[in-house]
Tab-separated table of C-alpha atoms and ligand atoms in Angstrom:
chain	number	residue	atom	x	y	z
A	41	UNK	CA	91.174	-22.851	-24.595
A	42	UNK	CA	95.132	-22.617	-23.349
A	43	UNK	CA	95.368	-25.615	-20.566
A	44	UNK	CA	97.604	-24.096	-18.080
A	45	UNK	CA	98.757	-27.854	-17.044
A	46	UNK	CA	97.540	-31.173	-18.797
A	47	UNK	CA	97.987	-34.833	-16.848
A	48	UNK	CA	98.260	-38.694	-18.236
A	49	UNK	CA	96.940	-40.714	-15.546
A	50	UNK	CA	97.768	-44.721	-15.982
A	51	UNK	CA	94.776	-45.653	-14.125
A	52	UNK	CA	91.352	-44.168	-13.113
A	53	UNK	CA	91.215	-43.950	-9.179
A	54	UNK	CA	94.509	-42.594	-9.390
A	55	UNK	CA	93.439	-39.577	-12.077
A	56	UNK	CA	90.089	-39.191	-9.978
A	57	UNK	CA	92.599	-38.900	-6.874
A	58	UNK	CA	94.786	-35.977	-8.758
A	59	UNK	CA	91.543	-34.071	-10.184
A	60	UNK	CA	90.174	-33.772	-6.670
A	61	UNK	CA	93.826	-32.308	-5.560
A	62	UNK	CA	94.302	-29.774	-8.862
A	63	UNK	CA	90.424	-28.732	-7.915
A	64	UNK	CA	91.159	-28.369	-4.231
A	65	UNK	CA	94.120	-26.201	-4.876
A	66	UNK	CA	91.567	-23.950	-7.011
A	67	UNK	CA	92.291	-25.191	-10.258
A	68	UNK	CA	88.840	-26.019	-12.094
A	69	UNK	CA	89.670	-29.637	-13.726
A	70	UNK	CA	88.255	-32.034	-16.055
A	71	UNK	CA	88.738	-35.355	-15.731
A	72	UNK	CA	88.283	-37.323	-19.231
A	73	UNK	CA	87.817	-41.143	-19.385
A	74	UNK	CA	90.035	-42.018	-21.780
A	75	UNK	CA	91.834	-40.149	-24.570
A	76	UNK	CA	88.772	-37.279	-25.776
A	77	UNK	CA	87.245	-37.356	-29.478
A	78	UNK	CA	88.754	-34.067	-31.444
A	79	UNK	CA	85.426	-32.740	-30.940
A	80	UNK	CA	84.409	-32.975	-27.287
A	81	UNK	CA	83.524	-29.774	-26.183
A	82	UNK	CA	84.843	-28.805	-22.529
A	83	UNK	CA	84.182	-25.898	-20.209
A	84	UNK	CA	86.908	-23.315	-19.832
A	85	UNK	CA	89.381	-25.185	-17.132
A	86	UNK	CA	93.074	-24.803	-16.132
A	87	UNK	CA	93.553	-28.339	-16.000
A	88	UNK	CA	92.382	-32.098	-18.040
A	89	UNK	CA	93.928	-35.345	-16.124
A	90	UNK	CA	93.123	-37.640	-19.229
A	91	UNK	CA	92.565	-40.807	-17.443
A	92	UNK	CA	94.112	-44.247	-19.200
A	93	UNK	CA	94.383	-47.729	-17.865
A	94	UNK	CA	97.915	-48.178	-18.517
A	95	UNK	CA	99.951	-48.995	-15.375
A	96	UNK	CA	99.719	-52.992	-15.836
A	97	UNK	CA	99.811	-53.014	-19.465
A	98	UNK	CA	102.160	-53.963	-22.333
A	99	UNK	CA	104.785	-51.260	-22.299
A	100	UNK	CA	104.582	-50.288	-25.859
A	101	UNK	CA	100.664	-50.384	-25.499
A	102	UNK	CA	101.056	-48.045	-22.517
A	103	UNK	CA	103.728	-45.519	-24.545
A	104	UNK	CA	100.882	-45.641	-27.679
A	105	UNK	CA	98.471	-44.351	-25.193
A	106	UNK	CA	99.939	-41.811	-23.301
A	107	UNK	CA	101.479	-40.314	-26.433
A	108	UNK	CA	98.147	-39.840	-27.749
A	109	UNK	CA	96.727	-38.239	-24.668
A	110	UNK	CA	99.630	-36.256	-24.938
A	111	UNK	CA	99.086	-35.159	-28.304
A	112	UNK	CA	95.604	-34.146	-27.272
A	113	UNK	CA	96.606	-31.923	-23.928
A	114	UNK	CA	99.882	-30.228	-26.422
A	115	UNK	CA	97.251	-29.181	-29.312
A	116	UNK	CA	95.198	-27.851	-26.548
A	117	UNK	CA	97.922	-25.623	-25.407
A	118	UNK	CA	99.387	-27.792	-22.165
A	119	UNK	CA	102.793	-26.445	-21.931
A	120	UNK	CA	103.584	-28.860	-18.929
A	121	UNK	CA	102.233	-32.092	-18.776
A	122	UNK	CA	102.314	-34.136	-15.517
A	123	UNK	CA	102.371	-37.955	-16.373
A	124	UNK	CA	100.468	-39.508	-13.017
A	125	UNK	CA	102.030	-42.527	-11.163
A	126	UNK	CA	101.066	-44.220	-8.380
A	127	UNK	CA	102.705	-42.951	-5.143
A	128	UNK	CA	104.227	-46.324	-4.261
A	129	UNK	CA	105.921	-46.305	-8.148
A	130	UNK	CA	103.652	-49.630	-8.977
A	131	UNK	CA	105.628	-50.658	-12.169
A	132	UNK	CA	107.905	-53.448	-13.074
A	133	UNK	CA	111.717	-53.605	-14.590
A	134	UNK	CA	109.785	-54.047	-18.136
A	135	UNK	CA	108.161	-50.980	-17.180
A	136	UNK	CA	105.543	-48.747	-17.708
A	137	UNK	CA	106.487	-45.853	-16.272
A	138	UNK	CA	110.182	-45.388	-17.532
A	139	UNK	CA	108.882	-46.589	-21.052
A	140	UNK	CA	106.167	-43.882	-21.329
A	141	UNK	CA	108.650	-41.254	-19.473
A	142	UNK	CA	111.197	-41.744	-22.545
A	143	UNK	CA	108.719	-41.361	-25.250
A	144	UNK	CA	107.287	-38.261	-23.828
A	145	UNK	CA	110.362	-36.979	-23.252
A	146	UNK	CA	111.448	-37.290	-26.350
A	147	UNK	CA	108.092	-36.118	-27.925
A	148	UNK	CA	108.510	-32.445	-25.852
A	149	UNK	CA	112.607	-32.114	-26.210
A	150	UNK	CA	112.894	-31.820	-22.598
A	151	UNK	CA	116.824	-32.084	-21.468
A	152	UNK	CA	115.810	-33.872	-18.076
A	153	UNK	CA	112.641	-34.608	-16.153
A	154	UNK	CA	111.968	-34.709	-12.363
A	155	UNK	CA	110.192	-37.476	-10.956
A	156	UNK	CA	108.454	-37.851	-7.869
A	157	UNK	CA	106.031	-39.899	-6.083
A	158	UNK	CA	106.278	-38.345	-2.734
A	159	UNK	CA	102.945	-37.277	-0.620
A	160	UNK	CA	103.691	-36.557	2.393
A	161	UNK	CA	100.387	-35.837	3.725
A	162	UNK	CA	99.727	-39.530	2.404
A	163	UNK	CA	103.235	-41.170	4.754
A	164	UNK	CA	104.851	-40.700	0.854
A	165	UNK	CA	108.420	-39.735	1.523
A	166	UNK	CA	111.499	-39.897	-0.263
A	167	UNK	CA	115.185	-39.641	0.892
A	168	UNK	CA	118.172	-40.008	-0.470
A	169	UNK	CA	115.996	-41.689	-3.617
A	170	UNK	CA	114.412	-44.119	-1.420
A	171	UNK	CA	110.570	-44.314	-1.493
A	172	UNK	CA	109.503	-44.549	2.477
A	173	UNK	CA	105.063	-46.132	2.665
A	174	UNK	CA	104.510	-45.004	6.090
A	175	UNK	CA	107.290	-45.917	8.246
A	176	UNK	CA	109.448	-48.720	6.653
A	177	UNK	CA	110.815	-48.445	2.740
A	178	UNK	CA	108.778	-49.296	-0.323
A	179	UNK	CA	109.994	-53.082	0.086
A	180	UNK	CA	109.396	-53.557	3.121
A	181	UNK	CA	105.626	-52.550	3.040
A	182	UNK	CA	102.918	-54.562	1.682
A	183	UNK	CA	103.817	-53.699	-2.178
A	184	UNK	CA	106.341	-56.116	-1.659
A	185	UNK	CA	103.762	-58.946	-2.099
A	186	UNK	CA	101.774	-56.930	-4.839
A	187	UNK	CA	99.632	-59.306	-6.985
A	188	UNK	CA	100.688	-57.591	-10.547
A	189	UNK	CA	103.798	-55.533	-9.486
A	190	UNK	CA	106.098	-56.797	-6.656
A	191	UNK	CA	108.228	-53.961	-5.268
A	192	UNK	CA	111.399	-54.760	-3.883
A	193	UNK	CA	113.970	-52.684	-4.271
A	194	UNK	CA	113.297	-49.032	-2.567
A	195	UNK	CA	116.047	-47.220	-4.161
A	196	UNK	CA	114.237	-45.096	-7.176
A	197	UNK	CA	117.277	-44.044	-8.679
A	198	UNK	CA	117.619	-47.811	-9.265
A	199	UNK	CA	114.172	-49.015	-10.340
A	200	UNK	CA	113.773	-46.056	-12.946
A	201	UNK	CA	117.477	-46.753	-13.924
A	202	UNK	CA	116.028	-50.313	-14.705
A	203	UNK	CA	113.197	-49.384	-16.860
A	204	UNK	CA	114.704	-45.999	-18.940
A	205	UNK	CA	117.005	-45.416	-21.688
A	206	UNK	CA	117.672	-42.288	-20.043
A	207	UNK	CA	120.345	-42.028	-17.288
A	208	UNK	CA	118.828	-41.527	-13.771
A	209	UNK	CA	120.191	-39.238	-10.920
A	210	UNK	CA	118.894	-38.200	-7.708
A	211	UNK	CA	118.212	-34.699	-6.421
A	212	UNK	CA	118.690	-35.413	-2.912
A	213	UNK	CA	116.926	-33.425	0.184
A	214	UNK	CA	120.225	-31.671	0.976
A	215	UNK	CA	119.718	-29.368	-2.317
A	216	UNK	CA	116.026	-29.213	-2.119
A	217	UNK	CA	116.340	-27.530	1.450
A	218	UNK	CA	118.404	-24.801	-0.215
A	219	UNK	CA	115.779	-23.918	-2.679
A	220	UNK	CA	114.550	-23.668	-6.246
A	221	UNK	CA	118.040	-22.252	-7.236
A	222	UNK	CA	120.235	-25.244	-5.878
A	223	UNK	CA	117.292	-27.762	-7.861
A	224	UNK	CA	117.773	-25.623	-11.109
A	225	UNK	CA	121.871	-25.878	-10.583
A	226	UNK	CA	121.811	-29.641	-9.541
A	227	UNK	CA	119.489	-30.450	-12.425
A	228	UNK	CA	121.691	-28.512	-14.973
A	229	UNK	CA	124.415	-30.266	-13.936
A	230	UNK	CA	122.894	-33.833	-14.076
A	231	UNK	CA	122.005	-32.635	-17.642
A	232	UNK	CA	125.393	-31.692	-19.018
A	233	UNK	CA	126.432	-35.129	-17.181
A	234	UNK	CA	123.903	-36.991	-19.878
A	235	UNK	CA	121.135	-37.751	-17.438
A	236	UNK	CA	117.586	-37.553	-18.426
A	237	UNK	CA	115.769	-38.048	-15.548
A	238	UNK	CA	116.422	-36.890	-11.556
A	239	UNK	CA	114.249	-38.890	-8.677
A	240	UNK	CA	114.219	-35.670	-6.726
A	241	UNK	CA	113.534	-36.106	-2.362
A	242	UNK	CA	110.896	-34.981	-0.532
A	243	UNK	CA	110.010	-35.373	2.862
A	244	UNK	CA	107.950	-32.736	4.053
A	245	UNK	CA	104.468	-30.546	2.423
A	246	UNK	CA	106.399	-27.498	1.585
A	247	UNK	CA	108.590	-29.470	-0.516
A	248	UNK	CA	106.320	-30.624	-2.948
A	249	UNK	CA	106.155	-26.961	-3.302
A	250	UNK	CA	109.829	-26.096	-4.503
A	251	UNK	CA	109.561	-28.751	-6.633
A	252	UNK	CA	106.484	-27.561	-8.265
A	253	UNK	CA	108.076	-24.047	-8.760
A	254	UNK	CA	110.716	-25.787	-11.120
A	255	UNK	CA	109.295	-28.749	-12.636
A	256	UNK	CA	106.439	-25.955	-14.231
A	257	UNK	CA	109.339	-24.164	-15.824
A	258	UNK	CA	109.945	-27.603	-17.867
A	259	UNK	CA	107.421	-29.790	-20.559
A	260	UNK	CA	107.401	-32.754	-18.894
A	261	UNK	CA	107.248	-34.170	-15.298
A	262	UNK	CA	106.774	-37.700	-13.618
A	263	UNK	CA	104.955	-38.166	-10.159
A	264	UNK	CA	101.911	-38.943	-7.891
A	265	UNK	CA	99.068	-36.202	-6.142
A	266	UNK	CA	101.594	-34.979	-4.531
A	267	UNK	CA	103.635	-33.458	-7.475
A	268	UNK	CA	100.253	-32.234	-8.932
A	269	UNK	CA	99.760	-30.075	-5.752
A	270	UNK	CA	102.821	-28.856	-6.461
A	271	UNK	CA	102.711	-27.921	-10.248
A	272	UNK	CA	99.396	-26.405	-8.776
A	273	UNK	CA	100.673	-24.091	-6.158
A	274	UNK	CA	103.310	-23.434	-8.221
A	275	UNK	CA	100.780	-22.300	-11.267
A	276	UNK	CA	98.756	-19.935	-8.808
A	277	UNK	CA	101.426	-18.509	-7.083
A	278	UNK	CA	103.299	-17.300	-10.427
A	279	UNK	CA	99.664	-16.054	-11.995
A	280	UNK	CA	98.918	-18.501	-14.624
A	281	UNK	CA	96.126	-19.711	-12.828
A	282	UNK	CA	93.438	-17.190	-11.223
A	283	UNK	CA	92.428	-20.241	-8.512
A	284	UNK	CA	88.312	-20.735	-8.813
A	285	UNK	CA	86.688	-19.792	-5.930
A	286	UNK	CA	84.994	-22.625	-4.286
A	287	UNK	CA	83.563	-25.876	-6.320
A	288	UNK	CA	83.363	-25.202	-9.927
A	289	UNK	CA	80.083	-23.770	-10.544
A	290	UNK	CA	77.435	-24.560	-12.776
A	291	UNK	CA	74.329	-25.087	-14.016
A	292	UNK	CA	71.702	-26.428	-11.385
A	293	UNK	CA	70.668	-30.124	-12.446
A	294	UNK	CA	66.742	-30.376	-12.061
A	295	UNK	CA	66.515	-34.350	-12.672
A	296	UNK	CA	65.543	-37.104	-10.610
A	297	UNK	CA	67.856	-38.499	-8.443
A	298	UNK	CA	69.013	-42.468	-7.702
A	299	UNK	CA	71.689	-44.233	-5.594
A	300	UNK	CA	73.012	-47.436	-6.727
A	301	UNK	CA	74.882	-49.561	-3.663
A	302	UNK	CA	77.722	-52.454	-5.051
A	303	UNK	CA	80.285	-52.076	-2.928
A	304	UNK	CA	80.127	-54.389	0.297
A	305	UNK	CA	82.550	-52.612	2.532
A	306	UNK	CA	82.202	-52.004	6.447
A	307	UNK	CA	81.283	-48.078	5.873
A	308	UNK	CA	79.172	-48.538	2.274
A	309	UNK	CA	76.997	-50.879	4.715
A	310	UNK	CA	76.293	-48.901	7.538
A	311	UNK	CA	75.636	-45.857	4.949
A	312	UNK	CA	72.750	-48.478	3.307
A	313	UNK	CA	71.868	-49.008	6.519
A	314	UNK	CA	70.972	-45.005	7.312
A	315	UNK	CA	69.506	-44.883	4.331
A	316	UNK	CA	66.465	-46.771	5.103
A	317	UNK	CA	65.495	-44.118	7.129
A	318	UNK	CA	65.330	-41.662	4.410
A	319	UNK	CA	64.343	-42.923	1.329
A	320	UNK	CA	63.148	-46.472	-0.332
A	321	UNK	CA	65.881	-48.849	-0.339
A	322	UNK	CA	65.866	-52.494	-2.815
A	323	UNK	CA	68.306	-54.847	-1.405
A	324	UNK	CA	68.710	-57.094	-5.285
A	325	UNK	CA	68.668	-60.437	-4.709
A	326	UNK	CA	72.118	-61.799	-5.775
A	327	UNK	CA	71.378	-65.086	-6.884
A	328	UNK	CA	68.651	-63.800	-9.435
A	329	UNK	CA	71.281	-61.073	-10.943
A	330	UNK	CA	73.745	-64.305	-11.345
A	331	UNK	CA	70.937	-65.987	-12.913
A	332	UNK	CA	70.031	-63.214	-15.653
A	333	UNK	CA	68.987	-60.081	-16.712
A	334	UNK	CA	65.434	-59.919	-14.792
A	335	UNK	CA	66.174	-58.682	-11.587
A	336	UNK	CA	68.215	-55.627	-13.328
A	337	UNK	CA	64.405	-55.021	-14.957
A	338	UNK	CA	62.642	-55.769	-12.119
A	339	UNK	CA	64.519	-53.077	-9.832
A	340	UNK	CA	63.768	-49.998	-12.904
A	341	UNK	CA	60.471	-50.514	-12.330
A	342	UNK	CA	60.459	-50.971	-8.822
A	343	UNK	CA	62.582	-47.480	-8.957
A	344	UNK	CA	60.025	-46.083	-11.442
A	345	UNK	CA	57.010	-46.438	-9.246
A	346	UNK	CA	58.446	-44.497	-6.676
A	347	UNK	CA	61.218	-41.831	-8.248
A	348	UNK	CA	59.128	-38.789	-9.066
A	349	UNK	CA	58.590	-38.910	-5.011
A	350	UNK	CA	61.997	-38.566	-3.977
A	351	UNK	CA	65.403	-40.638	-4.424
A	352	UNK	CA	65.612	-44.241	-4.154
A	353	UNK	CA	68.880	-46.421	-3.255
A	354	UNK	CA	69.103	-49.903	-4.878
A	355	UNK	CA	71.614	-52.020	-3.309
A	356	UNK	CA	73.536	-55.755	-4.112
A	357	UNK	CA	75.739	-54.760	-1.353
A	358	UNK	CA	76.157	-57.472	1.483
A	359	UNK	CA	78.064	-58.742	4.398
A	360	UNK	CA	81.064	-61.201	3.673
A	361	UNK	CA	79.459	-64.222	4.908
A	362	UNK	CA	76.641	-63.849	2.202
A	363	UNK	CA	79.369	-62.387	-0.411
A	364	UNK	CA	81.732	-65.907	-0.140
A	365	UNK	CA	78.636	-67.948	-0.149
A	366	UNK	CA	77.999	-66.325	-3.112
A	367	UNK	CA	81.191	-66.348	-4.811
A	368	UNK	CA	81.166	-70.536	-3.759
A	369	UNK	CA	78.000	-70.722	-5.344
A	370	UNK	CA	78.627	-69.019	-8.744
A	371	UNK	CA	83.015	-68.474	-8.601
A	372	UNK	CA	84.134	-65.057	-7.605
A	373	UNK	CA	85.160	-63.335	-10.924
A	374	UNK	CA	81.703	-64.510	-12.452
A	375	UNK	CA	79.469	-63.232	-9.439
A	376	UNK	CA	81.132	-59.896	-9.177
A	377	UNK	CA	80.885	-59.281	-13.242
A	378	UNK	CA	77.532	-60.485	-13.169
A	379	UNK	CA	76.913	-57.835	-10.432
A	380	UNK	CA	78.662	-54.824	-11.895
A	381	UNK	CA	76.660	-55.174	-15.396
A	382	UNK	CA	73.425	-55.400	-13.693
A	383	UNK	CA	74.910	-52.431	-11.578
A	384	UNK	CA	75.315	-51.152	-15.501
A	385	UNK	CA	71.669	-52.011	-16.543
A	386	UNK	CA	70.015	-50.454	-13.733
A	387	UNK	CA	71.682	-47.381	-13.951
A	388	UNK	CA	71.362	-46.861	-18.229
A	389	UNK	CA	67.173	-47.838	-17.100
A	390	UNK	CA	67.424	-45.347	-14.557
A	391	UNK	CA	68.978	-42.106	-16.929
A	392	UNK	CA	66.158	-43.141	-19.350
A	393	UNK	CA	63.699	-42.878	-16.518
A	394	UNK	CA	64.866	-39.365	-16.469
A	395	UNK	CA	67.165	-39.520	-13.349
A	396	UNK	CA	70.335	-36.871	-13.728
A	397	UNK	CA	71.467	-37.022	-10.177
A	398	UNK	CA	73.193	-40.047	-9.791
A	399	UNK	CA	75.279	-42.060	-6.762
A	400	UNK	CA	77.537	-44.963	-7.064
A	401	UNK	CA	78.770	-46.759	-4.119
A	402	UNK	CA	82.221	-48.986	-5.053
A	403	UNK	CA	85.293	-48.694	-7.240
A	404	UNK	CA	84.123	-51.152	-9.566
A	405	UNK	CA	80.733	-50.434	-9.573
A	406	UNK	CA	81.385	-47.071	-10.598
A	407	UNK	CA	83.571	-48.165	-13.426
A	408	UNK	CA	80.807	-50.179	-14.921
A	409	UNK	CA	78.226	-47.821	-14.374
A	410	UNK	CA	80.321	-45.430	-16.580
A	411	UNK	CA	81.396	-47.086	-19.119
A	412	UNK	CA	77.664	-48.293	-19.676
A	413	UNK	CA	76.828	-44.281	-19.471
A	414	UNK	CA	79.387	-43.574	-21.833
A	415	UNK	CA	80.474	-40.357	-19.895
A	416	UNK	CA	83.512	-38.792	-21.378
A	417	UNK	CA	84.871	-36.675	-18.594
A	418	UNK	CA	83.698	-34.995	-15.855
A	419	UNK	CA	84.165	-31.510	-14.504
A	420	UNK	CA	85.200	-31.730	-10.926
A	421	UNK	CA	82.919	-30.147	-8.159
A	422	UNK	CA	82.900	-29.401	-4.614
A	423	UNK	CA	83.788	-32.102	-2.088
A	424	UNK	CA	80.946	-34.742	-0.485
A	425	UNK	CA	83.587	-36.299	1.755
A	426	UNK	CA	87.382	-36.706	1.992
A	427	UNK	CA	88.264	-37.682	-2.025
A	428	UNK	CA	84.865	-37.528	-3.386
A	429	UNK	CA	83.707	-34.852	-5.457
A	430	UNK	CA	80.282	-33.952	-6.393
A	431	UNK	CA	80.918	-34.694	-10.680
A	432	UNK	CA	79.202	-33.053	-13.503
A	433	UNK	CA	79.488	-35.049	-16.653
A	434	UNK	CA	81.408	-33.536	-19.753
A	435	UNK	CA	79.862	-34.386	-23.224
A	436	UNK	CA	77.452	-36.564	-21.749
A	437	UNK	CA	74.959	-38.264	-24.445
A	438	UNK	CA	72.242	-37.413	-21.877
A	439	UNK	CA	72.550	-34.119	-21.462
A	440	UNK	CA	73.208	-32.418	-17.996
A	441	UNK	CA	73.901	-35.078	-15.546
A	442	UNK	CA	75.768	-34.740	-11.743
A	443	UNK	CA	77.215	-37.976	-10.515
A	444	UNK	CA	79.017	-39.016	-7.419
A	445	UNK	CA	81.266	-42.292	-7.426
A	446	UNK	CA	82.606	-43.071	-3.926
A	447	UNK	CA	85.116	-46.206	-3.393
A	448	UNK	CA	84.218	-48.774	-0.776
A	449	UNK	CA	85.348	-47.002	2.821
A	450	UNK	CA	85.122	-43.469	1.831
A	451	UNK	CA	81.905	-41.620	3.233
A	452	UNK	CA	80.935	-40.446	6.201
A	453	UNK	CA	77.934	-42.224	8.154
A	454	UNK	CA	75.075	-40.441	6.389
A	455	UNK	CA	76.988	-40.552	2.607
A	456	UNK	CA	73.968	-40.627	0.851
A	457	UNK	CA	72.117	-37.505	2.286
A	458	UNK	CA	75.340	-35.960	2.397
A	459	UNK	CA	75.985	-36.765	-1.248
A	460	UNK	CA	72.011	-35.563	-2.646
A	461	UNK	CA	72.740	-32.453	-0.249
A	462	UNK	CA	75.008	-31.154	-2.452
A	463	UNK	CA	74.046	-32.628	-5.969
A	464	UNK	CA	71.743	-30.205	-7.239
B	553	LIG	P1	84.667	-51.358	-3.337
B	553	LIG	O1	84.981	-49.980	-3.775
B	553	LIG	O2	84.043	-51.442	-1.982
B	553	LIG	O3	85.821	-52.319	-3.525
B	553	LIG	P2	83.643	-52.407	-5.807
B	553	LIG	O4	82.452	-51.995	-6.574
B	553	LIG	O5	84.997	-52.008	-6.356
B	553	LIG	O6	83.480	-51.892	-4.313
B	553	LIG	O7	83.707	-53.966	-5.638
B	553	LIG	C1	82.652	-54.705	-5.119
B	553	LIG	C2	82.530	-56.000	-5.915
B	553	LIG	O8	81.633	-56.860	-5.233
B	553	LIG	C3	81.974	-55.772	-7.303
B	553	LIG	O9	82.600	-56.634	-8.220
B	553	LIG	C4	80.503	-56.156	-7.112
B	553	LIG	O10	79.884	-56.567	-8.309
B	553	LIG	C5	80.621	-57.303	-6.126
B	553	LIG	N1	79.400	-57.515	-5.350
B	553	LIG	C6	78.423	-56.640	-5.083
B	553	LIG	N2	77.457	-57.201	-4.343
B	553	LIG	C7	77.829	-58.471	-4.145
B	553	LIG	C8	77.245	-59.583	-3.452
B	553	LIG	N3	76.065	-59.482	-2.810
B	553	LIG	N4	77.911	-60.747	-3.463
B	553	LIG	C9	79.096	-60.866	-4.100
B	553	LIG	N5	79.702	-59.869	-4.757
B	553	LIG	C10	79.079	-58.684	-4.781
């Protein structure tokens, strides 16, 4: 298998968020949790986003990490590889993202790399280097009072210069307007000046798409979604990619299928809610889970009895005044582990039940669930809602196995259905 582009995500969300955008633009794309075993077999793709939790991290830590998963993507034939940062730049002056940028750098021989976290379908802009979150700069906006990573300067030229060995520059909008040539000329020149990285501008869609067009003519790039559409576009319009049609296909999944519930958001409520008038819904009683490991067993065989009939949601979800009296009861960090590994349990006693259709409702949730699973990657499918993808698992020690993990406010009204709809 020759990758036609390979990605280093520093956190999950974000890597889920860049899969969904290669796929969209017709890319098929695995996403792998963590850096793959030698031996995990894939499907034939154009893309792997190796997903790493490295943004908050010790920098050298962070470097170790996404030099390995670039080791991986180069030895499977990733000429460019896209390291993935968050579109508001969420680092600090000790790094990680100029750390990891020099080591890869230095690991391709790339001259100079472009770096971007624009979006501008997401209010990600930049101009004249400065990151704009909506309407006011990156320091004005709430990352200003982020708990892990403060932002407050908005000038990227600056904050990169901060964290890099490498000189910075800035490719500003003025060139990018002129086209792919003036970006190859202006980067050439910030080259032979010494400069090994360029924050380039971009304020409107078809940017992202110049950019593309010359950051896939180099080894190495540094940005958000945005930049992947890019490199995407970029790869389909030159030929290197013959864009999938539609969802990747595959397989049909026969197995039962289960929703677990453990987000307690506005939208993941009302979507419990509608439900209950489809299918058999267990609403776990919190203070039990806190208590121990019964009510996990309790709801597999309350599940049990009634799978082979249809699906079954089992939800801890519940509305803030029951979640704080909770979290007074038991502390906050305790209740809400205590929660995700039951989350964990259910869903391992579920999969041994036999069920291979499986929905997870929260962020969290979903990161317990597989980690407990011990699902490698996934091979992105076709889209349930707005950023969540129907997911078949990669490698999986359980065989065949479709999943869909949806973040608290994503989902329409009838998620659920929606979701089992299109899982089959
Ligand atoms: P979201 O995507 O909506 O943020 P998450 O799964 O990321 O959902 O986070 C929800 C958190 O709330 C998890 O830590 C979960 O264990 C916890 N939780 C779930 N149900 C309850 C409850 N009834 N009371 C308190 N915390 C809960």
């Amino acid at each position: 298998m020759t990758l036609a582009l390979g990605c280093i995500a520093d956190d999950y969300t974000g890597a889920s968020d860049l899969a969904n955008t290669l796929t969209r633009q017709g890319l098929r794309t695995v996403q792998t949790i963590g850096v793959p075993s030698d031996d995990l077999k894939l499907p034939e793709v154009d893309a792997v986003v190796v997903s790493l939790k490295s943004r908050s991290i010790e920098a050298g830590e962070a470097v170790a990490k996404s030099r390995d998963a670039e080791k991986w993507l180069r030895g499977r034939g990733a000429r460019h590889v896209l390291f993935k940062i968050c579109s508001t730049f969420d680092s600090t002056d000790a790094g990680n993202i100029g750390p990891v940028m020099d080591a890869l750098r230095a690991d391709c021989g790339e001259k100079i790399v472009l770096v971007t976290p624009a979006f501008p379908e997401t209010a990600r802009t930049v101009y004249q280097g400065n990151l704009f979150v909506g309407l006011v700069p990156l320091n004005e906006s709430p990352l200003k009072d982020h708990p892990l990573n403060p932002m407050h300067d908005s000038n990227l030229v600056r904050v990169l210069s901060r964290q890099s060995k490498a000189g910075v520059g800035l490719v500003n909008l003025a060139t990018l307007t002129r086209g792919a040539d003036a970006v190859r000329t202006r980067l050439a020149e910030l080259a032979g000046q010494g400069m090994g990285a360029a924050i380039i501008d971009a304020v409107f869609d078809p940017d992202l798409e110049t950019i593309g067009a010359v950051a896939a003519e180099h080894r190495l790039s540094v940005g958000a979604s945005g930049l992947g559409l890019g490199l995407a576009r970029a790869l389909v319009k030159s030929g290197k990619v013959k864009p999938a049609s539609g969802a990747a296909a595959g397989r049909a999944v026969e197995g039962l299928a289960a929703c677990l519930a453990g987000s307690c958001s506005q939208a993941t409520l009302q979507q419990i809610a509608n439900a209950e008038a489809v299918m058999p819904v267990l609403h776990l009683d919190p203070d039990r889970i806190v208590a121990g490991t019964e009510e996990a067993r309790r709801a597999v065989a309350w599940a049990v009895e009634r799978i082979r009939s249809g699906p079954v949601l089992i939800a801890s979800s519940a509305t803030p005044e029951e979640v704080a009296a909770l979290q007074s009861r038991h502390g906050r960090a305790k209740a809400g582990h205590a929660i995700e590994q039951a989350m964990a349990d259910i869903a391992e006693g579920l999969t041994n039940a036999g069920v291979r259709r499986l929905i997870v409702a929260g962020g969290e949730t979903s990161g317990a669930v597989v980690d407990r699973l011990r699902i490698p990657g996934f091979l992105v499918g076709e889209e349930i809602a707005a950023g969540v993808p129907v997911l078949r698992a990669v490698g999986a020690k359980d065989g065949e196995m479709l999943l869909a993990l949806k973040s608290g406010n994503f989902g329409g009204p009838q998620f659920f259905s929606d979701a089992l709809g299109l899982m089959h």
